[in-house]
Amino acid sequence: ASNFAYYVGTSLEMPMMVPSFYIKGYEYFITSYYRPEIAYRILQNLLGKELFKKALQEYISRWNGKYPSPYDFFFTLNDVAGEDLSWFWKPWFFEMAYPDIAIGGIKKLNNQWSIDILKIGNLPIPIELKIEYTDGRVEIINHSAKVWKEGNTRFEIKVSDKKIIKKLVLGNEQIPDINKKDNLKAYTANQK
C-alpha cells in the first residue's frame, strides 16, 4: 500500500482501463500491479473472503477457455455478490482518482462520542480507526469500503463517552492514503 500511495495522484499512475499500449515504463508497472493488488484486497475485505473466493471461482468457471473482457469480470463478480459494485469498479478501474480519508470533528452527543471520518479522495477505501484512551486502553474500529457505497463523503463512528479519548489514529500501512497528516488527532479538550 505504501508503494501505491507514493505514486497515486501523480502522472505515473493511470486508471487500469487505459489500454496498455498507451502506458510506458514504470507507469505500466504501477497501473498493472500496484493499483489492482490494492483494489482486489479492498474488494476482498468488503465482500468477505468466502464470497470473494466464490466469485473468483465462478469467474474462472464461466470463462475458462474463452476470451473474457474486464467487463465480464465485473459482471460476474456483481452477479455472484448479488449487488451492483459499479460504485467500486468506476473509481478504481476507470478514473484518475486517489485514496484520502481524514479525521473530521469529534463531539459529544447523547452519552456517545461522535467521530466524523471524511472521504476527501475519490477511491473508496476501508476505515480503521484506533482510539487511545487516557486509561491506556486501545479500541480499534474497522469498516469496509462499503461505507462509501452511496457516494457519501462523511461517515460517523460512535463510541461510549464513559472513557476519555486521548488520541485518534486513522488507517494503517495496508490502507493507502495520500495524506496521512490528517489521520492523527490528539484530543485535549475538556471531555466532561
PDB file of C-alpha atoms in Angstrom, residues 2 13 26 38 49 69-70 78 106 111 124 128 152 168:
ATOM      1  CA  SER A   2       2.843   2.400   0.755  1.00  0.00           C
ATOM      2  CA  GLU A  13      -0.333   6.445 -12.041  1.00  0.00           C
ATOM      3  CA  TYR A  26       7.166   2.305 -14.788  1.00  0.00           C
ATOM      4  CA  ILE A  38      -4.771  -2.861  -3.616  1.00  0.00           C
ATOM      5  CA  LYS A  49     -13.010 -13.877   1.939  1.00  0.00           C
ATOM      6  CA  SER A  69     -13.120  -8.798 -21.230  1.00  0.00           C
ATOM      7  CA  PRO A  70     -12.703  -6.845 -17.994  1.00  0.00           C
ATOM      8  CA  ASN A  78     -21.619  -8.377  -9.425  1.00  0.00           C
ATOM      9  CA  ILE A 106     -15.399  14.926  17.301  1.00  0.00           C
ATOM     10  CA  ASN A 111     -23.691   9.770  26.046  1.00  0.00           C
ATOM     11  CA  PRO A 124     -13.313   4.055  -1.732  1.00  0.00           C
ATOM     12  CA  GLU A 128      -9.542   1.576  10.538  1.00  0.00           C
ATOM     13  CA  ASN A 152     -21.318   9.907   0.830  1.00  0.00           C
ATOM     14  CA  LEU A 168      -7.306   9.098  17.336  1.00  0.00           C
TER      15      LEU A 168
END
